[in-house]
C-alpha atoms as one frame of an Amber mdcrd trajectory, in Angstrom:
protein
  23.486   7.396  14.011  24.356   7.365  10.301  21.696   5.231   9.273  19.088
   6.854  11.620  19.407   9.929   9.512  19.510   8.832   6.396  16.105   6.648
   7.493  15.046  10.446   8.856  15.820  12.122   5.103  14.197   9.157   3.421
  10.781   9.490   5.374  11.047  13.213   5.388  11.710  13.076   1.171   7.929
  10.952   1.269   6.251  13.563   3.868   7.449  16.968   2.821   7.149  17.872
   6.501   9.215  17.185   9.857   5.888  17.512  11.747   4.739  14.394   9.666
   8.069  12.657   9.325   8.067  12.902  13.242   4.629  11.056  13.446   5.546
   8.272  11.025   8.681   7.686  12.800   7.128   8.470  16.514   9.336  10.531
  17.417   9.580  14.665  18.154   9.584  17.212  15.422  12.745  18.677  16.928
  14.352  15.380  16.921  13.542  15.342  13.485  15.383  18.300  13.668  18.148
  16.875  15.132  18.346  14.135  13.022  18.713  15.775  10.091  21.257  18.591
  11.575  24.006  15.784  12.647  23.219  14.151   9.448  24.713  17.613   7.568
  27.360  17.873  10.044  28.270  14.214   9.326  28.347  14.540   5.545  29.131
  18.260   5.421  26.789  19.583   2.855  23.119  20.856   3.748  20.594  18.780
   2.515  17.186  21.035   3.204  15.730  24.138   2.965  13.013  25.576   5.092
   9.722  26.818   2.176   7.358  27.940   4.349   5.832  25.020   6.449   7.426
  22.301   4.002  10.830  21.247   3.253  12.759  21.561   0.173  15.582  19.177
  -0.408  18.502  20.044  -1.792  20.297  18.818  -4.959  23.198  17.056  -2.618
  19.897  15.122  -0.565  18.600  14.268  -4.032  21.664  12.630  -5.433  22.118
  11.200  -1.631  18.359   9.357  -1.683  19.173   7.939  -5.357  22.779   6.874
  -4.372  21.510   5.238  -0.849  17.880   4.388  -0.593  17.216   1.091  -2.384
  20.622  -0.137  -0.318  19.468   1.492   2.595  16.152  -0.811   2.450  18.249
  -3.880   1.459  20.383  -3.576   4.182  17.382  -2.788   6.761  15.620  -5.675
   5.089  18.385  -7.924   5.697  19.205  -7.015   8.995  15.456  -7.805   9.842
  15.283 -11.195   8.592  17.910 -12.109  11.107  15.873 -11.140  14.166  13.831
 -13.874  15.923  10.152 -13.748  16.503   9.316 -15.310  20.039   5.449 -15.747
  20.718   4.966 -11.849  22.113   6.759 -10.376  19.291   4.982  -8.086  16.981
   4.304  -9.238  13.182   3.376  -5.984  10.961   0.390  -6.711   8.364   0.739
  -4.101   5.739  -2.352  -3.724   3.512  -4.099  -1.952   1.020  -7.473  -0.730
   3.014  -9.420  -1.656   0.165  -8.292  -5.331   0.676  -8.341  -5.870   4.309
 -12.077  -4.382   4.427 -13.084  -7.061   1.725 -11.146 -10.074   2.014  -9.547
 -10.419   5.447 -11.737  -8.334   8.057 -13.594 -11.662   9.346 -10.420 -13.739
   9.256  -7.910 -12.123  10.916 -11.053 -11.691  13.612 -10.419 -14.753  14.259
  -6.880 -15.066  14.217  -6.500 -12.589  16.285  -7.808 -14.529  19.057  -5.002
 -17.057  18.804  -2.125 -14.338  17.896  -2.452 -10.985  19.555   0.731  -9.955
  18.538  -0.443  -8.756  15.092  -0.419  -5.188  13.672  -2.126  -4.217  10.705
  -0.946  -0.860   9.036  -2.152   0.411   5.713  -1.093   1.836   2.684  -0.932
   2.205  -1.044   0.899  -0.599  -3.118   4.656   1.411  -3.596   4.341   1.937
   0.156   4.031  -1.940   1.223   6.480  -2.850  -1.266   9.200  -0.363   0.417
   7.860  -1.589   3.890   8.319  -5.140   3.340  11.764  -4.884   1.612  12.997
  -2.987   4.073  11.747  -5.364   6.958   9.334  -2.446   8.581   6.260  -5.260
   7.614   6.480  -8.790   7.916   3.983  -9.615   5.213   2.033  -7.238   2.521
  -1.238  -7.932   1.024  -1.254  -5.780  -1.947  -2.759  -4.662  -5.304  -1.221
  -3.851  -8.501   1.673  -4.173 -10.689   4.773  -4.534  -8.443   7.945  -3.346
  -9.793  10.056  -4.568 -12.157  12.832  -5.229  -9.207  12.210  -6.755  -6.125
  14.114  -8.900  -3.550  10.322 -10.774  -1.847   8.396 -13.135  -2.390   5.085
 -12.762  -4.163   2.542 -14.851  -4.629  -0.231 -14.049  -6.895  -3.581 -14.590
  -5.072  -6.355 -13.484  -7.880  -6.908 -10.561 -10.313  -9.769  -9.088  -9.086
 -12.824  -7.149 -10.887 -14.271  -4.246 -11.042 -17.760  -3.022 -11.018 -19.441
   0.123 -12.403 -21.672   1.669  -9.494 -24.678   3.844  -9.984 -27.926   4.563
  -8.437 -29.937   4.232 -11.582 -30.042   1.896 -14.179 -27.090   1.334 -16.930
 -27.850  -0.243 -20.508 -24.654   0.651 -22.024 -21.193   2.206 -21.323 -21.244
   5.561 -19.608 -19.171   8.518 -21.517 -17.629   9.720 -17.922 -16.967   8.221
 -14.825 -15.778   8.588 -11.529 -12.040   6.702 -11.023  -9.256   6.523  -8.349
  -6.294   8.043  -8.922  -4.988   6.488 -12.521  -1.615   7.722 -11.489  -1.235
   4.999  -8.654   0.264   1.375  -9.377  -3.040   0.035  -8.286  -4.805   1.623
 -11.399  -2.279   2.889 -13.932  -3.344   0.654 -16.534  -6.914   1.804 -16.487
  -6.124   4.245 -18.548  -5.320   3.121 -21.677  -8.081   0.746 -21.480 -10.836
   3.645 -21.117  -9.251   6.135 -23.094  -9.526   3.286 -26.318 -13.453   2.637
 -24.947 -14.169   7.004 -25.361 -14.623   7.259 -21.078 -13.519  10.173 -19.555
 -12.569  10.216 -16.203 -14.603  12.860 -14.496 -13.210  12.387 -11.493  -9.840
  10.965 -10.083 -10.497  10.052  -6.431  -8.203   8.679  -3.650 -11.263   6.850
  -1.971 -13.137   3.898  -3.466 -15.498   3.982  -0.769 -15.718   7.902  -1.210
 -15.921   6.631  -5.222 -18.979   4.511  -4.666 -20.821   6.339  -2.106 -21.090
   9.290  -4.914 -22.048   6.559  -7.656 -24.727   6.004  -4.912 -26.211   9.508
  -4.313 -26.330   9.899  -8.326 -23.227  11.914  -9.157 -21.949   9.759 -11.969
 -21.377   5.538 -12.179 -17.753   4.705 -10.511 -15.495   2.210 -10.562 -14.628
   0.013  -8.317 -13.252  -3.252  -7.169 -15.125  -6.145  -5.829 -14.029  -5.502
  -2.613 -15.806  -2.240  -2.251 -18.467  -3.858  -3.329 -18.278  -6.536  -0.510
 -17.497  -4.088   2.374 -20.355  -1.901   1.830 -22.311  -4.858   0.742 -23.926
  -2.763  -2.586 -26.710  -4.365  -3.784 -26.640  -6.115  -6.826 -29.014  -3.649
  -8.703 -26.487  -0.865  -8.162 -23.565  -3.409  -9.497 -23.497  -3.779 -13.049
 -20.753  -5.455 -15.548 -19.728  -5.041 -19.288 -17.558  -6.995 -21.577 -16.128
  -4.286 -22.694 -13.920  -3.729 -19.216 -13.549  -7.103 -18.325 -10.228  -6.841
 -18.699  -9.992  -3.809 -15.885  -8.823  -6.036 -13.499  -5.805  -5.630 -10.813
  -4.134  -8.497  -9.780  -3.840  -8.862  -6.060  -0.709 -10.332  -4.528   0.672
 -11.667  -0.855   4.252 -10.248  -0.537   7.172 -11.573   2.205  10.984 -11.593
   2.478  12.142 -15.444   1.910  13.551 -15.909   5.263  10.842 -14.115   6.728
   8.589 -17.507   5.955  11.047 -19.683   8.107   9.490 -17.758  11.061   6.471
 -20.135  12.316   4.004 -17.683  12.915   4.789 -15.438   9.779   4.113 -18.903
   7.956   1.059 -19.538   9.458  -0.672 -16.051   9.282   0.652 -15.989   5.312
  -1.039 -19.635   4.916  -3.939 -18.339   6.662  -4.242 -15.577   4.139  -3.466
 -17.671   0.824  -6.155 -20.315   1.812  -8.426 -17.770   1.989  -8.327 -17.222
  -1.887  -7.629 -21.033  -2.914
């Protein structure tokens, strides 16, 4: 019961509501309720505070997430790898939805038809990583710079370009664009690289396809990775390229607990995926 409420605090910490920590952990907003109550009880200090239809944690559930949540993973991670997959068991796909529209749509199409035990969830990059190190995904196909501490596997698959979109034509570098959010792991370095080429970001977007489907009605040129490009199969005349951000790249990576790989059909849907990019 312990852990299931510090699990509760940790997803409720991410969501900022119980009605949203109870859909990410399927349960009831009142057991979320719950949860959290015995969890107070247990360590006798309150840990949140009701502001209006969030939550507020408390200084003692602060120090308590610091203290316990990369052990908390570890230990959930560790606990996973010792469960056995048998044929009908479920294998969790995390991905970015950027990737899995581009690169593995078509495949895992197919796969599917010889595993139907396989669920593909998505997320941002600092999502999968938590997910697979705490064994709540099997595999992660992500993009970005991963942390500077992790206890996976990852294998680098490609760094992949980006493309400036627009409707009309482009001869040279545009002063503004429209980005994703240059906060997130996927993009952070971005920024350096246009602030020293004079481009503003007009626009800091959490949607490439929302992104390029602007560049394509005229707003302003956008961004985005190849994989956009792919899934909404832009036409060359709307893609165009400059040496100047060649180097605006995000490297694209294939993440998985060690012992996770011993499992046969882990191995074979993360050997699927590699081969893919070889």
């Amino acid at each position: 019961m312990l852990l299931e409420g510090i699990e509760t605090l940790l997803v409720l910490a991410e969501e900022g509501t119980m009605s949203r920590t109870g859909s990410r952990l399927y349960i009831s907003q009142s057991a979320v309720s719950k949860r959290i109550a015995k969890l107070e009880a247990t360590l006798g200090t309150k840990l949140i505070i009701p502001a209006g239809r969030l939550i507020k944690l408390t200084p003692d559930a602060h120090a308590l997430i610091k203290n316990v949540g990369p052990s908390f993973n570890e230990i959930r991670g560790l606990i996973f790898e010792h469960q056995n997959l048998d044929d009908q068991s479920i294998i969790t796909l995390d991905c970015s939805e950027t990737l899995v529209a581009g690169y593995l749509a078509n495949a895992l199409g197919t796969y599917f038809q010889k595993d139907k035990y396989i669920s593909i969830t998505t997320h941002h990059t600092p999502v999968i990583v938590e997910n697979v190190q705490s064994g709540k995904a099997s595999i992660g196909f992500c993009a970005g710079h991963l942390p500077a501490q992790y206890s996976f596997v990852a294998e680098h698959l490609m760094d992949e370009p980006f493309k400036l979109v627009f409707n009309q034509p482009l001869t040279a570098l545009p002063k503004a664009i429209v980005v994703n959010d240059l906060k997130n792991p996927s993009n952070i370095s971005q920024a350096a690289v246009l602030q020293k080429l004079g481009i503003t970001a007009l626009m800091e977007m959490d949607s490439y396809t929302a992104s390029a489907q602007l560049a394509l009605a005229g707003m302003a040129p956008a961004l985005v990775p190849q994989s956009i490009v792919k899934t909404l199969s832009i036409d060359d005349k709307y893609c165009f390229e400059f040496a100047e951000l060649a180097e605006l790249t995000r490297p694209i990576y294939l993440i998985y607990r060690q012992n996770s790989y011993k499992q046969p059909r882990v191995k074979n849907l993360i050997e699927t995926i590699a081969n893919l990019f070889v």
